[in-house]
Amino acid sequence: MALLALWVLSTPLLAQEMTVQAPKQVYVGDNFTVTFIVNDDARDFRGPNFKGFSLRSGPNAGHQRSMSNINGQWSQSVQTTFSYRLLADVEGNITVGPATCTAGGKSISSQSFTIKVEKMSQAQMQQRQQQQQQQQQRRQAFDPWAQQPQPASQIDGTKLFARASVSNANPYQGEQVIITYKVYTQVPLSQVGIDKLPGNKGFWAEDLSAGKQIKQYEESLNGQRYQVAEIRKGALFAQESGKLTIEPLDLNVLAMVQAPRRRTGTLLDLFDDPFFNMAQAVEYPLHTKPLSVNVRKLPAGPDDFSGAVGSFSVKGGLNLDKVKANEAVSYRLTISGRGNLMLVTPPTPQFPSSFEVYDPQIEDNITKGDNGVSGSRTYEWVLIPRSQGKYTIPAYRFVFFDPSSSQYVTLTVNAQELEVEKGKATVAVKDDVQLLNSDINYIHPITKLSPAKEVSVTSPIYIILFVLIVILTFVAVKMGQRRQAANQDIAGMRMKRATRMARKRLKKAEAFLGSGDTNRFYEEIYRAIWGCLSDKYNIELSQLNRDTVSACLTDKQVPEEQQERIMKVLQDVDFARFAPGDAEAQKQTIYDEALQMIAEL
């Protein structure tokens, strides 16, 4: 018979660690489970190569946030599991390599382990069958001391339930909404775990409770006093308008109840007393009810609306007001406040054309607290003026929508003067003029001068040059007119730049593949997809949602098959951040789908 004891391999207890549960020994043909356990929130999991076994399923991700009450004090633990269901195919000693993931901001890994696979003999097969029959008979046998499991249905639903609530059921598109999940109980609980997180289609979600202690307090509800535990809190940002549904949160709790023994009609029944009858932990599933949120569409706003919805401030400017040519100066913009900071369109201040401008560095100082997402995001550009003179950095306008006043607000960073003085000579490159070995060469006397040849205006060369000048002038005027018309055609310009800008944003998203920064990856994917659709079909970002995209695709007579692929990508991006499994593989899949969709557009 296979050894069923589980082998736990672990490193010494640290802040974060990954352990493995696997059998030491199995037989050919046995199905068994290998589980990797992380004692924290884990992401970017990469499983080992199970060469020598057949993979039945996996990795099957699970996330459990448990709480316990000891002497009136609540404590919580977080655990992430990744399990595989395997089949032993061939006998031998098979070594399985380590798995890796990211937890607590650092990379951790499990240890390698070996499973011994043996071939079962005929005698062992008969012995296993006998043992299985005996176990079944023992389960069916009468046991006067056996306790009947307490049916979960006997727990009064008014004494133990879960509830979800939102801070605003009628928000604007992009407005921050706080959702809170609570467990109300009048019976003792030994554990509370999250079985399934909601997908929340149509929302961008941020977890506000990660790494924090569970809040517990008393609350009166419908005239009854309850012990309340806040299991989870999150911030939701609706990405489309209309009626959206917040899916239920599935929980599993262990309730401590008194379980009666079976009546035997003997003196043993005298011990059926609460004094002798210890409390029994009973599993009880809890589900919050789905919530409906009516998301209001943003009113028509200015063309330079940043996409920010909330309460914000902006400041910035040059770090110097005087610099020498070919020396660097920096220009910073800091956007601070409470709202959808992660989804704000990056600012594009205007700089003089003679300046060399580098892509901005982005610095985040974003916090996630009980009141939602707040903080600041700073953009810093490095500028190198190449010629002396006085230059003006134009004023920058930051436009956001304030839900409290239902109005667009415009903040301005004032224009700033920069004086560029004459700088040191730069290092010569191959195109520069080469200096002579001496300042003045010898003067050689001219011994003979040739008379200059006169060219008549009626000569063929003169006529050809004149015709060429006329033609080139005509072409230049036509090209200028065409360029001016193109610049006036804003929609046309947006369509032309749509794919180029989308590919540039995808480049940024690609940089976060494998980095573990999942949030920044999906931010850039969102900007690439929605920005491309906005530019391609001339739809303002504030009015962009699945309905307008679908209607526009139909109006443009886009093939139905392509429409389905586009809508599927939009849906996949919504679900990918919260889907179980290999997060890095999901990011790669989403990236490939977005790249293909943009290429087809």
Coordinates of C-alpha atoms in Angstrom, one line a residue:
M1 CA 0.0 0.0 0.0
A2 CA 1.2 3.5 -0.9
L3 CA 2.5 5.6 2.0
L4 CA -0.2 8.2 2.4
A5 CA 1.7 10.3 4.9
L6 CA 2.4 13.7 3.5
W7 CA 6.0 15.0 3.2
V8 CA 6.4 18.6 4.1
L9 CA 9.6 20.3 2.9
S10 CA 10.2 23.8 4.1
T11 CA 12.9 26.3 4.9
P12 CA 13.2 27.8 8.4
L13 CA 10.3 30.0 9.3
L14 CA 10.7 33.4 7.7
A15 CA 8.4 36.2 6.8
Q16 CA 7.4 34.4 3.6
E17 CA 8.1 30.8 2.7
M18 CA 6.9 28.1 0.3
T19 CA 6.4 24.5 1.5
V20 CA 5.5 21.4 -0.4
Q21 CA 3.0 18.7 0.5
A22 CA 3.5 15.5 -1.5
P23 CA 3.5 11.7 -0.8
K24 CA 6.9 10.1 -0.4
Q25 CA 5.8 6.9 -2.2
V26 CA 3.1 5.9 -4.6
Y27 CA 2.3 3.0 -6.9
V28 CA 2.1 2.9 -10.7
G29 CA -1.5 3.9 -11.6
D30 CA -2.1 5.9 -8.4
N31 CA -3.6 9.4 -8.6
F32 CA -2.2 11.8 -6.1
T33 CA -1.9 15.5 -5.3
V34 CA 1.1 17.8 -4.9
T35 CA 0.4 21.1 -3.2
F36 CA 2.7 24.2 -2.9
I37 CA 1.7 26.4 0.1
V38 CA 2.8 30.0 0.5
N39 CA 2.1 31.7 3.9
D40 CA 1.3 35.1 2.2
D41 CA -0.4 36.6 -0.9
A42 CA 1.5 35.1 -3.8
R43 CA 1.8 36.0 -7.5
D44 CA 3.8 35.1 -10.5
F45 CA 3.8 31.4 -9.6
R46 CA 5.9 29.1 -11.8
G47 CA 5.5 25.4 -11.2
P48 CA 8.1 22.7 -11.8
N49 CA 8.3 20.2 -14.6
F50 CA 6.6 17.0 -13.5
K51 CA 8.5 14.8 -16.0
G52 CA 7.6 11.2 -15.3
F53 CA 4.1 11.9 -14.2
S54 CA 0.9 12.6 -16.2
L55 CA -0.6 16.0 -15.3
R56 CA -4.4 15.6 -14.7
S57 CA -5.0 19.2 -13.6
G58 CA -3.2 22.2 -12.3
P59 CA -2.0 24.5 -11.1
N60 CA -5.2 25.0 -9.2
A61 CA -4.9 28.2 -7.2
G62 CA -6.5 28.8 -3.9
H63 CA -6.5 31.8 -1.6
Q64 CA -7.5 31.7 2.0
R65 CA -7.7 34.5 4.5
S66 CA -8.4 32.9 7.9
M67 CA -9.2 34.5 11.2
S68 CA -9.4 33.1 14.7
N69 CA -10.6 34.4 18.0
I70 CA -8.5 33.5 21.1
N71 CA -9.5 35.1 24.4
G72 CA -11.5 37.8 22.6
Q73 CA -8.6 38.8 20.3
W74 CA -9.0 38.3 16.5
S75 CA -6.0 37.3 14.4
Q76 CA -5.7 36.5 10.8
S77 CA -3.5 34.4 8.5
V78 CA -3.1 34.5 4.7
Q79 CA -2.3 31.4 2.7
T80 CA -2.0 30.8 -1.1
T81 CA -2.0 27.3 -2.5
F82 CA -1.2 25.9 -5.9
S83 CA -2.1 22.2 -6.3
Y84 CA -1.5 19.7 -9.1
R85 CA -3.4 16.4 -9.6
L86 CA -1.0 13.8 -11.0
L87 CA -0.9 10.2 -12.2
A88 CA 2.1 7.9 -11.6
D89 CA 3.0 6.4 -15.0
V90 CA 6.4 4.7 -14.6
E91 CA 8.3 3.2 -11.6
G92 CA 11.5 4.7 -10.3
N93 CA 12.7 7.5 -8.1
I94 CA 11.4 10.7 -9.7
T95 CA 12.8 14.1 -8.6
V96 CA 10.6 17.2 -8.9
G97 CA 12.4 20.6 -9.1
P98 CA 11.5 23.7 -7.2
A99 CA 8.6 26.1 -7.8
T100 CA 9.0 29.8 -7.6
C101 CA 6.7 32.8 -6.9
T102 CA 6.7 36.4 -5.6
A103 CA 5.5 37.1 -2.1
G104 CA 6.0 40.1 0.1
G105 CA 7.9 41.8 -2.7
K106 CA 10.6 39.2 -3.0
S107 CA 11.1 36.0 -4.9
I108 CA 10.9 32.7 -3.0
S109 CA 11.1 29.1 -4.0
S110 CA 10.4 25.6 -2.7
Q111 CA 12.9 22.8 -2.3
S112 CA 13.2 19.9 -4.7
F113 CA 11.8 16.6 -3.6
T114 CA 11.7 13.0 -4.7
I115 CA 8.8 10.6 -5.0
K116 CA 9.4 6.8 -5.1
V117 CA 7.1 5.1 -7.6
E118 CA 6.8 1.3 -7.3
K119 CA 4.9 -1.4 -9.1
M120 CA 2.2 -3.0 -7.0
S121 CA 2.4 -6.8 -6.7
Q122 CA -0.7 -9.1 -6.9
A123 CA -0.6 -9.6 -3.1
Q124 CA -0.4 -5.9 -2.5
M125 CA -3.4 -5.3 -4.7
Q126 CA -5.4 -7.9 -2.8
Q127 CA -4.3 -6.4 0.5
R128 CA -5.4 -3.0 -0.6
Q129 CA -8.9 -4.3 -1.6
Q130 CA -9.3 -6.0 1.7
Q131 CA -8.3 -2.8 3.6
Q132 CA -10.8 -0.8 1.6
Q133 CA -13.6 -3.2 2.4
Q134 CA -12.7 -3.2 6.1
Q135 CA -12.7 0.6 6.2
Q136 CA -16.2 0.6 4.6
Q137 CA -17.5 -1.9 7.1
R138 CA -16.1 0.1 10.0
R139 CA -17.9 3.2 8.8
Q140 CA -21.1 1.3 8.6
A141 CA -20.7 -0.3 12.0
F142 CA -22.6 1.1 15.1
D143 CA -20.5 3.2 17.3
P144 CA -22.3 4.3 20.5
W145 CA -19.7 7.1 21.2
A146 CA -19.7 8.4 17.6
Q147 CA -21.0 12.0 17.3
Q148 CA -23.4 12.9 14.5
P149 CA -22.1 15.7 12.3
Q150 CA -24.1 18.7 12.9
P151 CA -25.9 19.6 9.6
A152 CA -25.1 23.0 8.4
S153 CA -28.8 23.6 7.7
Q154 CA -29.4 23.6 11.5
I155 CA -27.3 26.7 12.0
D156 CA -29.8 29.6 12.1
G157 CA -29.1 31.9 9.1
T158 CA -30.1 34.9 11.3
K159 CA -27.2 34.2 13.6
L160 CA -24.5 33.8 11.0
F161 CA -24.4 35.5 7.7
A162 CA -22.2 37.6 5.4
R163 CA -23.0 40.9 3.8
A164 CA -21.4 43.2 1.2
S165 CA -22.0 47.0 1.1
V166 CA -20.7 49.8 -1.2
S167 CA -20.0 53.4 -0.3
N168 CA -21.9 54.7 -3.4
A169 CA -24.4 52.7 -5.5
N170 CA -24.8 55.5 -8.1
P171 CA -21.2 56.6 -9.0
Y172 CA -19.8 58.2 -12.1
Q173 CA -17.7 56.2 -14.5
G174 CA -14.2 56.1 -13.1
E175 CA -15.3 57.2 -9.6
Q176 CA -13.8 55.3 -6.7
V177 CA -16.3 53.1 -4.8
I178 CA -15.4 51.3 -1.6
I179 CA -16.8 47.8 -1.1
T180 CA -16.7 46.2 2.3
Y181 CA -17.4 42.5 3.1
K182 CA -18.4 41.6 6.6
V183 CA -19.3 38.5 8.6
Y184 CA -22.0 38.9 11.2
T185 CA -22.2 36.1 13.9
Q186 CA -23.8 35.2 17.2
V187 CA -22.0 31.9 17.4
P188 CA -18.3 31.2 18.1
L189 CA -16.2 30.9 15.0
S190 CA -12.8 29.2 14.8
Q191 CA -11.9 30.1 11.2
V192 CA -13.1 32.1 8.2
G193 CA -11.7 31.6 4.8
I194 CA -12.3 33.0 1.3
D195 CA -13.2 30.3 -1.2
K196 CA -13.7 32.5 -4.3
L197 CA -13.1 36.1 -5.0
P198 CA -15.6 38.0 -7.2
G199 CA -14.6 38.7 -10.8
N200 CA -16.4 42.1 -10.9
K201 CA -16.7 42.4 -14.7
G202 CA -16.6 46.1 -15.8
F203 CA -14.5 47.3 -12.8
W204 CA -10.9 48.0 -12.2
A205 CA -10.4 46.7 -8.6
E206 CA -7.7 47.3 -5.9
D207 CA -7.5 45.3 -2.7
L208 CA -7.4 47.6 0.4
S209 CA -7.1 44.8 3.0
A210 CA -3.9 43.0 1.9
G211 CA -1.5 42.6 4.8
K212 CA -3.8 44.3 7.4
Q213 CA -5.4 43.0 10.5
I214 CA -9.0 42.1 10.4
K215 CA -11.2 44.7 12.1
Q216 CA -13.6 43.3 14.6
Y217 CA -16.3 45.1 16.6
E218 CA -19.9 44.9 17.8
E219 CA -22.8 46.1 15.7
S220 CA -26.5 46.3 16.2
L221 CA -28.6 45.2 13.3
N222 CA -32.4 44.7 13.2
G223 CA -32.4 44.9 17.0
Q224 CA -29.8 42.2 17.4
R225 CA -26.2 42.5 18.6
Y226 CA -23.6 40.8 16.4
Q227 CA -19.9 40.3 16.5
V228 CA -18.7 41.7 13.2
A229 CA -15.4 41.0 11.3
E230 CA -14.5 43.0 8.2
I231 CA -13.1 40.2 6.0
R232 CA -12.2 42.2 3.0
K233 CA -12.3 45.8 1.7
G234 CA -11.6 46.9 -1.9
A235 CA -11.8 49.9 -4.2
L236 CA -13.7 49.6 -7.5
F237 CA -13.5 51.9 -10.5
A238 CA -16.2 51.4 -13.1
Q239 CA -14.7 51.3 -16.6
E240 CA -18.1 51.6 -18.3
S241 CA -21.5 53.2 -17.7
G242 CA -24.8 51.5 -17.1
K243 CA -26.1 48.9 -14.7
L244 CA -23.1 46.7 -13.4
T245 CA -23.3 43.8 -11.1
I246 CA -20.8 43.1 -8.2
E247 CA -20.6 39.3 -8.0
P248 CA -20.9 37.5 -4.6
L249 CA -18.0 36.7 -2.4
D250 CA -17.9 33.0 -1.4
L251 CA -16.7 32.2 2.2
N252 CA -16.3 29.0 4.3
V253 CA -16.4 29.3 8.1
L254 CA -15.9 26.8 10.9
A255 CA -18.7 27.4 13.5
M256 CA -18.4 25.9 17.0
V257 CA -21.7 24.1 17.9
Q258 CA -22.8 21.5 20.4
A259 CA -23.3 18.2 18.6
P260 CA -25.6 15.6 20.3
R261 CA -24.5 12.0 20.5
R262 CA -26.6 9.1 19.2
R263 CA -29.2 7.8 21.5
T264 CA -28.4 4.2 22.4
G265 CA -31.1 3.5 25.1
T266 CA -28.3 2.6 27.6
L267 CA -26.6 4.2 30.5
L268 CA -24.3 5.9 28.1
D269 CA -27.1 8.4 27.3
L270 CA -26.6 9.9 30.8
F271 CA -23.4 11.5 29.4
D272 CA -25.4 13.3 26.7
D273 CA -25.0 16.6 28.7
P274 CA -23.4 19.9 27.6
F275 CA -20.8 19.4 30.4
F276 CA -19.5 16.2 28.7
N277 CA -20.4 17.2 25.2
M278 CA -17.5 19.3 23.7
A279 CA -18.2 21.9 21.0
Q280 CA -17.7 20.6 17.4
A281 CA -16.4 22.6 14.5
V282 CA -18.9 22.6 11.6
E283 CA -18.2 23.8 8.1
Y284 CA -20.7 26.4 7.0
P285 CA -20.6 28.1 3.6
L286 CA -21.4 31.8 3.4
H287 CA -22.2 33.9 0.3
T288 CA -22.8 37.6 0.0
K289 CA -25.6 38.8 -2.2
P290 CA -24.8 40.3 -5.6
L291 CA -25.0 44.1 -5.7
S292 CA -26.2 46.3 -8.5
V293 CA -24.5 49.6 -9.2
N294 CA -25.9 52.2 -11.5
V295 CA -22.9 53.8 -13.1
R296 CA -23.5 57.3 -14.5
K297 CA -21.8 58.4 -17.8
L298 CA -19.5 61.3 -17.5
P299 CA -20.8 64.5 -19.1
A300 CA -19.1 65.8 -22.3
G301 CA -15.8 67.4 -21.2
P302 CA -12.9 69.3 -22.6
D303 CA -10.7 67.7 -25.3
D304 CA -7.7 67.7 -22.9
F305 CA -9.6 65.7 -20.2
S306 CA -7.0 63.6 -18.4
G307 CA -9.3 60.7 -17.5
A308 CA -8.8 61.5 -13.8
V309 CA -12.0 61.2 -11.7
G310 CA -11.8 62.2 -8.0
S311 CA -10.2 65.1 -6.1
F312 CA -6.7 66.1 -7.3
S313 CA -4.1 68.8 -7.2
V314 CA -1.1 69.3 -9.5
K315 CA 2.2 71.1 -9.1
G316 CA 5.5 71.2 -10.9
G317 CA 7.9 73.1 -13.1
L318 CA 11.6 73.4 -13.9
N319 CA 14.3 72.7 -11.3
L320 CA 16.4 75.6 -12.7
D321 CA 15.6 78.9 -14.5
K322 CA 19.1 79.3 -16.0
V323 CA 21.2 76.7 -17.6
K324 CA 24.0 76.5 -20.2
A325 CA 23.5 75.0 -23.6
N326 CA 24.0 71.2 -23.8
E327 CA 23.5 70.8 -20.0
A328 CA 20.5 69.0 -18.6
V329 CA 17.5 70.4 -16.8
S330 CA 14.5 68.6 -15.4
Y331 CA 10.8 69.3 -15.6
R332 CA 8.5 67.6 -13.0
L333 CA 4.8 67.3 -12.7
T334 CA 3.2 65.8 -9.6
I335 CA -0.5 64.8 -9.6
S336 CA -1.8 64.2 -6.1
G337 CA -5.2 63.3 -4.6
R338 CA -7.7 60.6 -4.1
G339 CA -9.2 58.7 -7.1
N340 CA -8.1 56.6 -10.1
L341 CA -4.5 57.7 -10.1
M342 CA -3.4 54.5 -11.8
L343 CA -5.6 55.1 -14.9
V344 CA -4.8 58.8 -15.5
T345 CA -3.6 59.5 -19.0
P346 CA 0.1 60.5 -18.8
P347 CA 0.6 64.3 -19.2
T348 CA 2.2 65.6 -22.4
P349 CA 3.6 69.1 -21.7
Q350 CA 4.9 71.1 -24.7
F351 CA 8.6 71.8 -24.9
P352 CA 10.6 74.0 -27.4
S353 CA 11.4 72.1 -30.5
S354 CA 15.1 72.8 -30.1
F355 CA 15.2 70.9 -26.8
E356 CA 16.2 67.2 -26.7
V357 CA 13.5 65.5 -24.5
Y358 CA 13.8 62.1 -22.9
D359 CA 10.8 59.8 -21.9
P360 CA 9.6 60.7 -18.4
Q361 CA 10.5 58.7 -15.3
I362 CA 7.5 57.8 -13.2
E363 CA 7.6 57.7 -9.4
D364 CA 4.6 56.4 -7.5
N365 CA 3.7 57.2 -3.9
I366 CA 0.3 55.5 -3.8
T367 CA -1.3 54.2 -0.7
K368 CA -4.3 51.9 -0.2
G369 CA -6.2 52.6 3.0
D370 CA -9.6 52.2 4.4
N371 CA -10.7 55.4 2.6
G372 CA -9.5 54.0 -0.8
V373 CA -6.6 54.7 -3.1
S374 CA -4.8 58.0 -2.7
G375 CA -1.3 59.5 -3.0
S376 CA 0.7 60.9 -5.9
R377 CA 2.3 60.1 -9.2
T378 CA 5.3 62.1 -10.4
Y379 CA 6.5 62.5 -14.0
E380 CA 10.0 63.8 -14.6
W381 CA 11.4 64.7 -18.0
V382 CA 15.1 65.3 -18.7
L383 CA 15.5 68.2 -21.1
I384 CA 18.7 69.3 -22.9
P385 CA 18.6 72.7 -24.7
R386 CA 21.0 72.7 -27.6
S387 CA 21.2 76.4 -28.3
Q388 CA 21.4 79.6 -26.3
G389 CA 18.5 82.0 -25.9
K390 CA 15.4 82.6 -23.8
Y391 CA 12.7 80.0 -23.9
T392 CA 9.2 79.6 -22.5
I393 CA 7.8 76.3 -21.2
P394 CA 4.1 76.8 -21.8
A395 CA 1.5 76.5 -19.0
Y396 CA 0.2 72.9 -18.4
R397 CA -3.5 72.3 -18.0
F398 CA -4.6 69.4 -15.9
V399 CA -8.4 68.6 -16.3
F400 CA -10.2 66.2 -14.0
F401 CA -13.8 65.4 -13.1
D402 CA -14.9 66.1 -9.6
P403 CA -17.8 63.7 -8.7
S404 CA -18.7 65.8 -5.6
S405 CA -19.6 68.8 -7.7
S406 CA -20.4 66.9 -10.9
Q407 CA -18.1 69.3 -12.8
Y408 CA -14.8 69.3 -14.7
V409 CA -12.0 71.2 -12.9
T410 CA -9.0 72.7 -14.6
L411 CA -5.8 73.2 -12.7
T412 CA -2.8 75.1 -14.2
V413 CA 0.9 74.9 -13.8
N414 CA 2.1 78.3 -14.8
A415 CA 4.4 79.0 -17.8
Q416 CA 8.1 79.2 -16.9
E417 CA 11.0 81.0 -18.5
L418 CA 14.3 79.3 -19.1
E419 CA 17.4 81.3 -20.0
V420 CA 20.0 79.2 -21.9
E421 CA 23.5 80.6 -21.9
K422 CA 26.2 79.8 -24.3
G423 CA 27.7 76.5 -23.3
K424 CA 31.0 74.8 -23.8
A425 CA 31.9 73.3 -27.2
T426 CA 30.6 69.8 -27.6
V427 CA 32.8 66.9 -28.6
A428 CA 33.2 66.8 -32.3
V429 CA 31.5 64.0 -34.2
K430 CA 32.4 62.6 -37.6
D431 CA 30.2 65.2 -39.4
D432 CA 31.9 68.1 -37.7
V433 CA 34.4 70.2 -39.5
Q434 CA 38.0 68.9 -38.9
L435 CA 40.5 71.4 -37.7
L436 CA 43.6 72.0 -39.8
N437 CA 47.1 71.2 -38.5
S438 CA 48.0 74.9 -38.6
D439 CA 45.9 78.0 -38.4
I440 CA 47.3 79.6 -41.6
N441 CA 48.8 77.7 -44.6
Y442 CA 51.4 79.2 -46.8
I443 CA 50.3 81.6 -49.5
H444 CA 51.2 80.3 -53.0
P445 CA 51.5 82.9 -55.7
I446 CA 49.2 82.6 -58.7
T447 CA 51.2 82.5 -61.9
K448 CA 48.3 82.4 -64.4
L449 CA 44.7 83.4 -64.4
S450 CA 42.1 81.9 -66.7
P451 CA 39.4 84.2 -68.1
A452 CA 35.9 83.4 -66.7
K453 CA 33.4 81.9 -69.0
E454 CA 30.2 83.8 -69.5
V455 CA 26.9 81.8 -69.3
S456 CA 23.9 83.2 -71.3
V457 CA 20.4 83.2 -69.8
T458 CA 19.2 81.5 -73.0
S459 CA 21.6 78.6 -72.6
P460 CA 20.1 75.1 -72.0
I461 CA 21.7 74.8 -68.5
Y462 CA 20.0 78.0 -67.4
I463 CA 16.6 77.0 -68.8
I464 CA 16.8 73.5 -67.1
L465 CA 17.7 75.0 -63.7
F466 CA 14.9 77.5 -64.0
V467 CA 12.3 74.8 -64.8
L468 CA 13.5 72.7 -61.9
I469 CA 13.2 75.6 -59.5
V470 CA 9.6 76.2 -60.6
I471 CA 8.7 72.5 -60.3
L472 CA 10.2 72.2 -56.8
T473 CA 8.5 75.3 -55.6
F474 CA 5.1 74.0 -56.9
V475 CA 5.7 70.6 -55.2
A476 CA 6.7 72.4 -51.9
V477 CA 3.5 74.5 -51.9
K478 CA 1.3 71.5 -52.6
M479 CA 2.9 69.5 -49.8
G480 CA 2.5 72.4 -47.4
Q481 CA -1.2 72.7 -48.2
R482 CA -1.7 69.0 -47.8
R483 CA 0.1 68.9 -44.5
Q484 CA -1.9 71.9 -43.3
A485 CA -5.2 70.1 -44.3
A486 CA -4.0 67.0 -42.5
N487 CA -3.3 68.9 -39.3
Q488 CA -6.7 70.4 -39.4
D489 CA -8.2 67.0 -39.8
I490 CA -8.0 66.0 -36.1
A491 CA -9.9 62.8 -36.5
G492 CA -7.7 61.8 -39.4
M493 CA -4.5 62.5 -37.4
R494 CA -5.8 60.4 -34.5
M495 CA -6.5 57.5 -36.8
K496 CA -3.0 57.7 -38.3
R497 CA -1.3 57.7 -34.9
A498 CA -3.6 55.1 -33.3
T499 CA -1.6 52.0 -34.1
R500 CA 1.8 53.8 -33.5
M501 CA 0.7 55.0 -30.1
A502 CA -0.8 51.7 -29.1
R503 CA 2.4 49.8 -30.0
K504 CA 4.4 52.3 -28.0
R505 CA 2.2 51.7 -24.9
L506 CA 2.4 47.9 -25.5
K507 CA 6.2 48.3 -25.4
K508 CA 5.8 49.7 -21.9
A509 CA 3.6 46.8 -20.9
E510 CA 6.1 44.4 -22.3
A511 CA 8.7 45.8 -19.9
F512 CA 6.5 44.6 -17.0
L513 CA 6.3 41.0 -18.2
G514 CA 8.2 38.9 -15.7
S515 CA 8.8 41.9 -13.4
G516 CA 6.1 40.9 -10.9
D517 CA 4.5 44.4 -11.2
T518 CA 1.1 43.1 -12.4
N519 CA -0.8 46.3 -11.7
R520 CA 1.5 48.5 -13.9
F521 CA 1.4 45.8 -16.7
Y522 CA -2.5 45.9 -16.8
E523 CA -2.4 49.8 -16.6
E524 CA -0.4 49.9 -19.8
I525 CA -2.5 47.2 -21.5
Y526 CA -5.7 49.2 -20.6
R527 CA -4.1 52.4 -22.1
A528 CA -3.0 50.6 -25.2
I529 CA -6.3 49.0 -26.0
W530 CA -8.7 51.8 -25.0
G531 CA -6.4 54.5 -26.4
C532 CA -6.2 52.7 -29.8
L533 CA -10.0 52.3 -30.0
S534 CA -10.4 55.9 -29.0
D535 CA -8.0 57.2 -31.7
K536 CA -9.1 54.7 -34.4
Y537 CA -12.8 55.5 -34.1
N538 CA -12.6 59.1 -32.9
I539 CA -14.4 58.4 -29.6
E540 CA -13.5 60.5 -26.6
L541 CA -12.0 58.5 -23.7
S542 CA -14.7 59.8 -21.3
Q543 CA -17.4 58.3 -23.6
L544 CA -15.6 55.0 -24.2
N545 CA -17.1 51.8 -23.0
R546 CA -18.1 48.4 -24.4
D547 CA -21.4 49.6 -25.7
T548 CA -20.0 52.5 -27.7
V549 CA -17.2 50.3 -29.1
S550 CA -19.7 47.6 -30.2
A551 CA -21.9 50.2 -31.8
C552 CA -19.0 51.8 -33.6
L553 CA -17.6 48.5 -34.9
T554 CA -21.1 47.7 -36.3
D555 CA -21.3 51.2 -38.0
K556 CA -17.9 50.8 -39.5
Q557 CA -19.0 47.4 -40.9
V558 CA -16.2 45.6 -39.1
P559 CA -16.5 41.8 -39.8
E560 CA -18.5 40.1 -37.1
E561 CA -15.7 37.6 -36.3
Q562 CA -13.3 40.5 -35.7
Q563 CA -15.8 42.2 -33.5
E564 CA -16.1 39.1 -31.4
R565 CA -12.4 38.9 -31.0
I566 CA -12.1 42.6 -29.9
M567 CA -14.9 42.2 -27.4
K568 CA -13.3 39.0 -26.1
V569 CA -10.0 40.8 -25.5
L570 CA -11.8 43.5 -23.5
Q571 CA -13.5 40.9 -21.4
D572 CA -10.3 38.8 -20.9
V573 CA -8.4 41.9 -19.6
D574 CA -11.1 42.5 -17.0
F575 CA -11.0 38.9 -15.7
A576 CA -7.2 38.2 -16.0
R577 CA -6.1 40.1 -13.0
F578 CA -8.2 38.0 -10.7
A579 CA -8.2 34.6 -12.5
P580 CA -6.4 31.8 -10.6
G581 CA -3.4 30.0 -12.0
D582 CA 0.0 31.2 -13.4
A583 CA -0.2 35.0 -13.3
E584 CA 2.8 35.4 -15.6
A585 CA 1.3 33.0 -18.2
Q586 CA -2.0 35.0 -18.1
K587 CA -0.1 38.3 -18.6
Q588 CA 1.7 36.8 -21.6
T589 CA -1.6 35.6 -23.1
I590 CA -3.3 39.0 -22.6
Y591 CA -0.3 40.7 -24.1
D592 CA -0.4 38.4 -27.2
E593 CA -4.2 39.0 -27.6
A594 CA -3.8 42.8 -27.3
L595 CA -1.0 42.8 -29.8
Q596 CA -3.0 40.8 -32.3
M597 CA -6.1 42.9 -31.8
I598 CA -4.2 46.2 -32.4
A599 CA -2.5 44.7 -35.5
E600 CA -5.9 43.8 -37.0
L601 CA -7.2 47.3 -36.3

